[in-house]
Short mmCIF file of C-alpha atoms in Angstrom, two decimals:
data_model
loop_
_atom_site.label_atom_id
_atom_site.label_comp_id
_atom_site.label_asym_id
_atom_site.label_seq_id
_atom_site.Cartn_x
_atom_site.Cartn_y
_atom_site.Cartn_z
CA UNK C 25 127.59 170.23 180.70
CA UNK C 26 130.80 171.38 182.12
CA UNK C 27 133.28 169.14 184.13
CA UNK C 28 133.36 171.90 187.23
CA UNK C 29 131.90 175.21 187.86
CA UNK C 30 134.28 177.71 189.71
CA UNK C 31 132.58 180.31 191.86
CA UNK C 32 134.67 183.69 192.50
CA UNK C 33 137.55 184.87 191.39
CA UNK C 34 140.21 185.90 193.75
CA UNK C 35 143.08 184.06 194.04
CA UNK C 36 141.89 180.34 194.62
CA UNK C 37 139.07 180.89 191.92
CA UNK C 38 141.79 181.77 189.37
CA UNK C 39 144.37 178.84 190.16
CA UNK C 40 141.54 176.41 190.16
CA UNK C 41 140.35 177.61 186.65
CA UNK C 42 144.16 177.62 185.65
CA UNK C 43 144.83 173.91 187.44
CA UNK C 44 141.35 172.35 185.65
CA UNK C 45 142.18 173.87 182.61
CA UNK C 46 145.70 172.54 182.49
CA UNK C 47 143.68 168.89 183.78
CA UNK C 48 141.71 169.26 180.18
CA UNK C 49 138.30 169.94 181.78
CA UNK C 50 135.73 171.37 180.83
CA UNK C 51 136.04 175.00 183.19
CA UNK C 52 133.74 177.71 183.56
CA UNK C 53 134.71 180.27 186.24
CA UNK C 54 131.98 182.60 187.67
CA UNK C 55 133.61 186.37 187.99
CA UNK C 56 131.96 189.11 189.73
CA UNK C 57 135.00 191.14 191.23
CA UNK C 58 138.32 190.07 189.31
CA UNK C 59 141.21 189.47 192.39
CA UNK C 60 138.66 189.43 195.10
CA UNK C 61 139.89 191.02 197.73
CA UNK C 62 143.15 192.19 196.76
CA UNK C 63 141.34 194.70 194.17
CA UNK C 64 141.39 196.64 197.81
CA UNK C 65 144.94 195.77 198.46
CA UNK C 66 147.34 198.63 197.03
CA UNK C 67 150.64 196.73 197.61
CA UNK C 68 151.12 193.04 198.22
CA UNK C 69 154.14 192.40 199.91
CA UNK C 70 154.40 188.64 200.69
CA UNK C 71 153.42 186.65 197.53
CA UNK C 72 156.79 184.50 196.59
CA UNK C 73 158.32 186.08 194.02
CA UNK C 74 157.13 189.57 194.06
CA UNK C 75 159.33 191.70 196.60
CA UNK C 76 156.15 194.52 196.11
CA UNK C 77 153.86 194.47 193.51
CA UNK C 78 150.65 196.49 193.62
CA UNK C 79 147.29 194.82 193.64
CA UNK C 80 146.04 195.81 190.64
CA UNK C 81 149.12 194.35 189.19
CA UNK C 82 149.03 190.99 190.46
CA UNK C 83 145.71 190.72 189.30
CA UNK C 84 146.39 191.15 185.82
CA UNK C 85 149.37 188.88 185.71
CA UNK C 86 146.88 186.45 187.65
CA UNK C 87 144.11 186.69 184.54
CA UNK C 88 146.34 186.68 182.26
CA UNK C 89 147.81 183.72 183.15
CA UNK C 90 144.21 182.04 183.63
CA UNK C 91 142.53 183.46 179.84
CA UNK C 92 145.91 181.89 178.19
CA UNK C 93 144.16 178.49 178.97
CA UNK C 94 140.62 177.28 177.39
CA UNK C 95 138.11 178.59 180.62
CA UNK C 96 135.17 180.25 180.32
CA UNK C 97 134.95 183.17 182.43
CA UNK C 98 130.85 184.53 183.00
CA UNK C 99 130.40 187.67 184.42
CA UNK C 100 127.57 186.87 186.26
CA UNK C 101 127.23 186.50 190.19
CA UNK C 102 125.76 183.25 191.71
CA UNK C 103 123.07 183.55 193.83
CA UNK C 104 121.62 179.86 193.41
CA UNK C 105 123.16 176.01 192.80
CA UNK C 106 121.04 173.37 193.18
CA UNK C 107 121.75 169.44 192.46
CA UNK C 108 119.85 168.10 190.04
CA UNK C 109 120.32 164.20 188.56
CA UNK C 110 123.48 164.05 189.88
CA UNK C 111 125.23 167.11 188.76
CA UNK C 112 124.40 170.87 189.54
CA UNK C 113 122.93 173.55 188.46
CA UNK C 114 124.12 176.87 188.47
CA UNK C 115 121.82 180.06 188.47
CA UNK C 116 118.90 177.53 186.65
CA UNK C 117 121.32 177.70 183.60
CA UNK C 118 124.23 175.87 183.84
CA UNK C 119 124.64 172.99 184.69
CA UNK C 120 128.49 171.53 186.10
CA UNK C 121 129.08 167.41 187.69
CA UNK C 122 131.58 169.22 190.20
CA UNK C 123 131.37 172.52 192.02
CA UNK C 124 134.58 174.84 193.53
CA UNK C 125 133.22 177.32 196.12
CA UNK C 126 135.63 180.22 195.86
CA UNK C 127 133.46 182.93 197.12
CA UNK C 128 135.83 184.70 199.82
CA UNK C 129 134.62 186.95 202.09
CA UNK C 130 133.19 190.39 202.98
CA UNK C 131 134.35 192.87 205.19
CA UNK C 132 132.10 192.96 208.77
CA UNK C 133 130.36 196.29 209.84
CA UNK C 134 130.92 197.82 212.64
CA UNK C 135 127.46 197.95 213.45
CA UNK C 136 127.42 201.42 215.87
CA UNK C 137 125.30 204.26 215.10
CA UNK C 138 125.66 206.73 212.33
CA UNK C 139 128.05 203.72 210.14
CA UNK C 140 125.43 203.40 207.87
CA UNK C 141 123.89 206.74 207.80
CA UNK C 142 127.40 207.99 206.85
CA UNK C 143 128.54 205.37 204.52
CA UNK C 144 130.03 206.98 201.46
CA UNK C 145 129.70 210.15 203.34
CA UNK C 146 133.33 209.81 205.31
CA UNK C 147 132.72 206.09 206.22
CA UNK C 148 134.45 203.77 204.35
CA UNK C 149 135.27 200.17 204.20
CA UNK C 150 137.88 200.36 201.12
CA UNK C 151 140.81 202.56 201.92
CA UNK C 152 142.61 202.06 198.49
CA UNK C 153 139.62 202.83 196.79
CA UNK C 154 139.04 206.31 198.82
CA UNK C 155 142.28 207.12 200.58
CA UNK C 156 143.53 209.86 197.82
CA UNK C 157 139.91 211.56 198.56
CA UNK C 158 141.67 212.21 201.70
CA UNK C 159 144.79 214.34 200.91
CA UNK C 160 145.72 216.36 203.82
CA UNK C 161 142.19 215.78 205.97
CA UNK C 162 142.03 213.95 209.25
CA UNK C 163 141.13 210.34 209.26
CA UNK C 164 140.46 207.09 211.63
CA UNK C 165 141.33 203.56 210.91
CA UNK C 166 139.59 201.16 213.24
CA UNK C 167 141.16 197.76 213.89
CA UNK C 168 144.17 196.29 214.66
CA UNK C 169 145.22 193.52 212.06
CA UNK C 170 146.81 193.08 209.21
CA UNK C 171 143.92 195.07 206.91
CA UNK C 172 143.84 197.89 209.33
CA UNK C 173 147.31 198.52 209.91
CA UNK C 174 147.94 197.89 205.88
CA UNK C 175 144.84 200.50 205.58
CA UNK C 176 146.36 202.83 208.01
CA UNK C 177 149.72 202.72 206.07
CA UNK C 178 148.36 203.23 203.05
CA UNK C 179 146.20 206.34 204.44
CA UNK C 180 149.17 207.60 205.81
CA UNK C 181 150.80 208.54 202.14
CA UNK C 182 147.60 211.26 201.58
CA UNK C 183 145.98 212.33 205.01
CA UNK C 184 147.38 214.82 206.96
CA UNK C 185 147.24 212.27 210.29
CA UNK C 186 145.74 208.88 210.89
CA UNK C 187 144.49 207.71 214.03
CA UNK C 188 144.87 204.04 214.67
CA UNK C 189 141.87 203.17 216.70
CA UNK C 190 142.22 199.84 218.13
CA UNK C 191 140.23 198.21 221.16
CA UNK C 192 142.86 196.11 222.57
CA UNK C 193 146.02 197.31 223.88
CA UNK C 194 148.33 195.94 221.70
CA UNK C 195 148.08 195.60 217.47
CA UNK C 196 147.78 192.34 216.22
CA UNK C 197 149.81 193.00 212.93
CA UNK C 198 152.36 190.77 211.38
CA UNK C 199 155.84 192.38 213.19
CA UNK C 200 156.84 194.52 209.41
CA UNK C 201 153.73 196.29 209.23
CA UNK C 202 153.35 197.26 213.24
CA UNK C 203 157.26 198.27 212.82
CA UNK C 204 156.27 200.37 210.47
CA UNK C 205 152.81 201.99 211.89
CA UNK C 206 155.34 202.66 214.68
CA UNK C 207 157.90 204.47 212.43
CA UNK C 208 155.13 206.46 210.91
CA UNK C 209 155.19 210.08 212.29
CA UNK C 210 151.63 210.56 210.70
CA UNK C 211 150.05 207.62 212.47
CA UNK C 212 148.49 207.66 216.20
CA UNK C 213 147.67 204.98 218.00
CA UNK C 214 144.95 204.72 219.80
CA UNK C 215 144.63 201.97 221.72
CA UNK C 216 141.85 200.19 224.40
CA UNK C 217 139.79 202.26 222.94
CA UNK C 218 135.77 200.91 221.93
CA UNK C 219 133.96 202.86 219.04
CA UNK C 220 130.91 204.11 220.23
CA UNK C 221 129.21 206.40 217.35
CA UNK C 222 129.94 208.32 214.38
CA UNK C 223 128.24 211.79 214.16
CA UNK C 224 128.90 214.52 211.63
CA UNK C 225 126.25 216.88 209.86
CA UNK C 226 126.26 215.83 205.93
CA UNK C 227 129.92 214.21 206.36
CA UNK C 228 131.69 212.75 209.06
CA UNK C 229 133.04 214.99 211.68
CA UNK C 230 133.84 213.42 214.69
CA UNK C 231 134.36 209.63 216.12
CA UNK C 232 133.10 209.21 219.63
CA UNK C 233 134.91 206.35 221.38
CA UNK C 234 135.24 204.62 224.98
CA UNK C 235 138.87 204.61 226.50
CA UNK C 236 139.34 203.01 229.76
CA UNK C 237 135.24 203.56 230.95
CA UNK C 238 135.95 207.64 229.81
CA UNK C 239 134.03 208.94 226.69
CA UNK C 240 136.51 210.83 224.18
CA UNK C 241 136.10 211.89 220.80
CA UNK C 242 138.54 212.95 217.97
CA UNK C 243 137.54 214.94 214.99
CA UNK C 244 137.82 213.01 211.59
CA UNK C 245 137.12 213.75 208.09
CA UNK C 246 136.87 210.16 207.31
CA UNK C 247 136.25 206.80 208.89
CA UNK C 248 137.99 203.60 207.72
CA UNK C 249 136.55 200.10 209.10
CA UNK C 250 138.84 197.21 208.97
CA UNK C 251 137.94 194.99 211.22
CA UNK C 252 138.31 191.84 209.69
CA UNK C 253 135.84 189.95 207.55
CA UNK C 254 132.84 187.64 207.47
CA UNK C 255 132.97 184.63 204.92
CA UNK C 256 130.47 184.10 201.98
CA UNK C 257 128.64 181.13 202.85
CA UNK C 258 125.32 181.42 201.59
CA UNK C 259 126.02 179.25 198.74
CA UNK C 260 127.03 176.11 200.38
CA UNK C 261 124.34 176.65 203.09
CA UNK C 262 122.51 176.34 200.32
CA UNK C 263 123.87 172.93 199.23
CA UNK C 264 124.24 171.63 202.30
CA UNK C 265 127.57 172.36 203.07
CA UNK C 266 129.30 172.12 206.56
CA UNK C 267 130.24 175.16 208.20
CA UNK C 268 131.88 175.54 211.62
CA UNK C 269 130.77 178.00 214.56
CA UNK C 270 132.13 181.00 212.69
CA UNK C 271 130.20 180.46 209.55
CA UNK C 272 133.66 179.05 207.16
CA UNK C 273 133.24 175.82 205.47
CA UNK C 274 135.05 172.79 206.35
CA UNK C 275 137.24 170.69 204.67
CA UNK C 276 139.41 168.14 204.40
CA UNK C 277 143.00 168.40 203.82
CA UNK C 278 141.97 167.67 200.03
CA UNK C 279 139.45 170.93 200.02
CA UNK C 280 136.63 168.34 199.98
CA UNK C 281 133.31 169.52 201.83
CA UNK C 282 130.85 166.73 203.28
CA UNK C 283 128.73 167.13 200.02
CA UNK C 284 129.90 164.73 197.14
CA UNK C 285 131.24 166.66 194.34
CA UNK C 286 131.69 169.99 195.89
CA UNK C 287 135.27 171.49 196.63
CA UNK C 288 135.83 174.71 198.52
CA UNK C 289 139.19 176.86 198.30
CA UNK C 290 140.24 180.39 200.28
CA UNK C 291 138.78 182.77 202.42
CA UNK C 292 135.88 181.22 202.65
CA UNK C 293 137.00 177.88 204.31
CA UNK C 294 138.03 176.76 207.68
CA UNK C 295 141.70 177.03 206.84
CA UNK C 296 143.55 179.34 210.01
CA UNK C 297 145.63 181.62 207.56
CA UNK C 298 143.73 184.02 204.89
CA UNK C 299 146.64 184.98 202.64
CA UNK C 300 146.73 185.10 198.68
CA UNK C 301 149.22 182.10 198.43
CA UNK C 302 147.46 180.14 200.55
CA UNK C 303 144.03 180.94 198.53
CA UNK C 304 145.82 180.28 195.45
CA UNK C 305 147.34 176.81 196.92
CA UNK C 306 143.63 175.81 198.03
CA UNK C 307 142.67 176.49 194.90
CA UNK C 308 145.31 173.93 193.04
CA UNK C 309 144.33 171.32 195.46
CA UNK C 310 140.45 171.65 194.87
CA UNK C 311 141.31 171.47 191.53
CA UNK C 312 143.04 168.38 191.35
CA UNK C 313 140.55 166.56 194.36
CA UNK C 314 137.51 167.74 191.83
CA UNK C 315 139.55 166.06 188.53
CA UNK C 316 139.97 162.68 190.71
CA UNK C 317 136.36 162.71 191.74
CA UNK C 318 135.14 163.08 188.05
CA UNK C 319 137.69 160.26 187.19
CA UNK C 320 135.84 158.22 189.94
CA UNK C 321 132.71 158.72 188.95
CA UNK C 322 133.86 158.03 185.36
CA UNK C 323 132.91 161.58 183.83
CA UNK C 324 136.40 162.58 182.11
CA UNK P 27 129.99 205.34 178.12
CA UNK P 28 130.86 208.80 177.12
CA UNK P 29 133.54 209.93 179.43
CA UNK P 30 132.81 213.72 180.78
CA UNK P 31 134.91 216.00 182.80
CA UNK P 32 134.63 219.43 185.20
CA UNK P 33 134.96 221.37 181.93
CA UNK P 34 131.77 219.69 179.88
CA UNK P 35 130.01 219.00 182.97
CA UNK P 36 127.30 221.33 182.63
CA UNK P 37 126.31 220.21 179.05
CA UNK P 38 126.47 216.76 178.77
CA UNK P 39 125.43 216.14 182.63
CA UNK P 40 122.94 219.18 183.62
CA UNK P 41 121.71 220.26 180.66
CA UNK P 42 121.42 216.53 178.71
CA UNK P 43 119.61 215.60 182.12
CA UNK P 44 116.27 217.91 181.22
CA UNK P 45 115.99 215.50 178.18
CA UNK P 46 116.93 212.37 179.68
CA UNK P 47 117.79 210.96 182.95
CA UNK P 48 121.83 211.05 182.98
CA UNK P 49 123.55 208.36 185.31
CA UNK P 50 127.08 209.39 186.21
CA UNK P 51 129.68 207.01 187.34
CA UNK P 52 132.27 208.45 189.37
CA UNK P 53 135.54 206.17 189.32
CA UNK P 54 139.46 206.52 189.38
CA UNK P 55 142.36 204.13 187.83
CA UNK P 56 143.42 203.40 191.35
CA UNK P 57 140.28 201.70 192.96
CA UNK P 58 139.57 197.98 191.95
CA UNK P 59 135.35 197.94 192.45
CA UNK P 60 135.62 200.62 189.97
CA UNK P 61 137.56 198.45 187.37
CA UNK P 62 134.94 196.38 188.19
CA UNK P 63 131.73 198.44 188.02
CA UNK P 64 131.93 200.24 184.82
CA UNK P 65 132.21 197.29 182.36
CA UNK P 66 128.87 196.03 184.51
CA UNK P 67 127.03 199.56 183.46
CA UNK P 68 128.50 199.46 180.00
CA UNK P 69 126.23 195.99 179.73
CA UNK P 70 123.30 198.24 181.15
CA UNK P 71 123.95 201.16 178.59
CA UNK P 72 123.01 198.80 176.05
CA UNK P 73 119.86 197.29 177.81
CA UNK P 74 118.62 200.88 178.95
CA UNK P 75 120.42 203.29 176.09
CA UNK P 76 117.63 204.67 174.92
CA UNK P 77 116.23 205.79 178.14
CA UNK P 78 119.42 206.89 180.21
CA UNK P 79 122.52 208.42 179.09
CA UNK P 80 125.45 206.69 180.92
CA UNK P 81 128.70 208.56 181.68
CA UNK P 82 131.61 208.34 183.23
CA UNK P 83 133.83 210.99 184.98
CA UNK P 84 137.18 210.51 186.30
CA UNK P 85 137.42 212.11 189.91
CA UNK P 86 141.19 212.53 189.73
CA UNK P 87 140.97 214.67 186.40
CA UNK P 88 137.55 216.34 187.25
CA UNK P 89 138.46 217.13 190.82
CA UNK P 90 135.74 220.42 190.88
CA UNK P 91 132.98 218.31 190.20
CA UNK P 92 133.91 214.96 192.62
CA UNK P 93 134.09 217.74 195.05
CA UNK P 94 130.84 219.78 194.46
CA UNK P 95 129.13 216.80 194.43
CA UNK P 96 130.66 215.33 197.65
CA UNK P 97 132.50 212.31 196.67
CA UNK P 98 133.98 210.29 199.40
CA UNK P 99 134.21 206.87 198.37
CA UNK P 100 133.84 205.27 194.93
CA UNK P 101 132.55 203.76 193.00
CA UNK P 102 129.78 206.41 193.40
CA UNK P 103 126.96 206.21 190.86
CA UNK P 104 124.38 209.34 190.70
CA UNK P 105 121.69 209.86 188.61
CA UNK P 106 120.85 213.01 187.56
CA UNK P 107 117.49 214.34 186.39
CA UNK P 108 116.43 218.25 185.53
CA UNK P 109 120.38 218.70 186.64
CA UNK P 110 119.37 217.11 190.04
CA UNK P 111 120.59 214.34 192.01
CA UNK P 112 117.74 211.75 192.30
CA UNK P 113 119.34 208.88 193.09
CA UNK P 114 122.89 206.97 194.24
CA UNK P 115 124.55 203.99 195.12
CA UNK P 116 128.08 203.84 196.23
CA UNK P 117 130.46 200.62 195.91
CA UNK P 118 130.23 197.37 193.10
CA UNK P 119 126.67 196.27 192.81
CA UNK P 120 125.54 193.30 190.76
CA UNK P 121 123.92 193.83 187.92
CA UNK P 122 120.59 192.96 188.70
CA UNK P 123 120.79 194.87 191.58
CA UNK P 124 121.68 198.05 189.43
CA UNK P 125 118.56 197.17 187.28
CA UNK P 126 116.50 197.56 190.06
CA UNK P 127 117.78 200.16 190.97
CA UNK P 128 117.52 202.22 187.40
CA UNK P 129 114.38 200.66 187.45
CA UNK P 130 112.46 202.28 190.40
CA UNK P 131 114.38 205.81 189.31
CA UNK P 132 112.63 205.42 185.59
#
């Protein structure tokens, strides 16, 4: 029986682990993709105390960190918890008295026609992972956030020009990375502009978009979609778990959900800004809400 | 997992591929699913060893091959049989999903 089970391992999975460790309970940390999303971040630039470190990086300093402390990492994904006697069990097999959700989220499809037919085949959805695949071809980055204008940034240092396809008429960036889309000879915007279809033959050739009621198209070797994400709430659908309008969990101020005994920390909850030290910060305060709960209920 | 290149290519891919199926795993340093994909089909190699060969082949040393074989994004898995692409998946896939997966192709 372990004290809590930790699901995901981004950066509020891996502070919980390292904050119920350092309690002295009984941890074990379910690990699928190590980082979580920032394994498709190449440079993090706003994580106090690292001017630029690249994602990879981070990562390893964040395990590290986390393995130098008694918690059992299982490489396993969760697809089932269920409550059973007043604890929970995890994938039929382990069994926990307190649960961190720390699942994150995944990135949302376009949904237009030829995305998925194409996928792998010029569209992509991780531009770290494929951008050097790109050296000196033509590509598209769609959205207008953070991810996108990170994405387009990051494209920039291979492709021979990035478009910036965007369907409002202004990005929605954080000021240092629109400042520097703008400073980037390599990178067009294209703004107001509504993706309509990808077409190609075997690869993608061309993106077909909608720019004030005209239909225009630009020719691209490659497609990257960032626009924004979709959190992973199947799990506490499963237990019962509140989750608002837009599908995040809710909690408390204390990363309590409305089911005793289960915590939730990062992208996946209700909380307005999706950042790593904000994840990681979750994930300290689910930690120490799940250690008084098991002191409550006289388990520790 | 054997780790192949553009140079061995045709012997331990195409030609090992009329024996046995061969699954290829297409990766580089730089993406993060593919840090966390191969240690997931180095699990599998032991569970299905003696029915596939699994290898690996780094796209940024074996350019010539990512390119004949029209790699866009990775991770891209292929599995090769009589030196002929049967199958693929592209991106991290849990493991049971990847057992399915070698399953229906065996």
């Amino acid at each position: 029986m372990y004290d809590v089970a930790i699901v995901g391992c981004g950066p509020a999975g891996l502070n919980a682990a390292l904050y119920c460790a350092r309690f002295g309970l009984k941890t074990v940390l379910f690990c699928v993709q190590e980082g979580g999303m920032i394994s498709e971040a190449a440079v993090v630039e706003n994580y106090l105390g690292f001017e630029q470190i690249e994602g990879r990086a981070l990562i390893e300093n964040f395990l590290k960190h986390v393995k130098s402390y008694d918690v059992e990492i299982v490489r396993e994904g969760v697809d089932k918890i269920e409550k059973k006697n007043g604890s929970f069990l995890v994938n039929g097999k382990y069994e926990s008295r307190s649960i961190i959700l720390a699942c994150g989220s995944k990135k949302k499809k376009l949904g237009i026609e030829g995305e998925s037919e194409f996928t792998g085949k010029g569209v992509s959805y991780c531009a770290v992972c494929d951008a050097p695949l790109y050296k000196d071809k033509m590509v598209a980055v769609i959205g207008g956030r953070n991810s996108a204008t990170s994405s387009a940034l990051h494209l920039a240092n291979f492709a021979k020009e990035v478009y910036l396809v965007y369907r409002r008429d202004k990005l929605r960036a954080d000021k240092v990375l629109v400042d520097k889309v703008i400073g980037n000879e390599k990178i067009k915007l294209v703004l107001d502009a509504v993706p309509l279809k990808i077409k190609g033959d075997k690869f993608v050739e061309e993106l077909v978009f909608e720019q004030k009621g005209e239909e225009k198209s630009i020719a691209v070797d490659g497609i990257f979609i960032e626009i924004g994400v979709e959190p992973c709430n199947a799990l506490a659908a499963m237990l019962g778990v509140k989750i608002d309008e837009e599908g995040y969990v809710v909690v408390d101020h204390g990363m309590k959900t409305n089911v005793k005994g289960v915590f939730a920390a990062g992208d996946l909850t209700n909380v307005p800004l999706k950042q790593i030290i904000v994840a990681a910060a979750q994930g300290a305060i689910a930690a120490a809400s799940a250690r008084d709960f098991l002191l409550e209920n006289e388990s520790v | 997992m054997l780790e192949v290149s553009d140079a061995n290519f045709q012997k331990e891919v195409i030609e090992k591929s009329a024996e046995k199926p061969v699954l290829v795993d297409f990766y580089a340093d730089w993406c993060g699913p593919c840090h966390a994909l191969t240690p997931r089909l180095e699990l599998l190699e032991e569970e299905y060893g003696d029915r596939v060969v699994f290898v690996k082949l780094n796209i940024d040393e074996s350019p010539a091959k990512a390119s004949e074989y029209g790699i866009r994004s990775i991770p891209a898995v292929k599995l090769f049989k009589n030196g002929k692409v049967v199958d693929e998946f592209i991106g991290l896939m849990h493991e049971d999903e990847i057992r399915e997966w070698l399953d229906r192709n065996l």
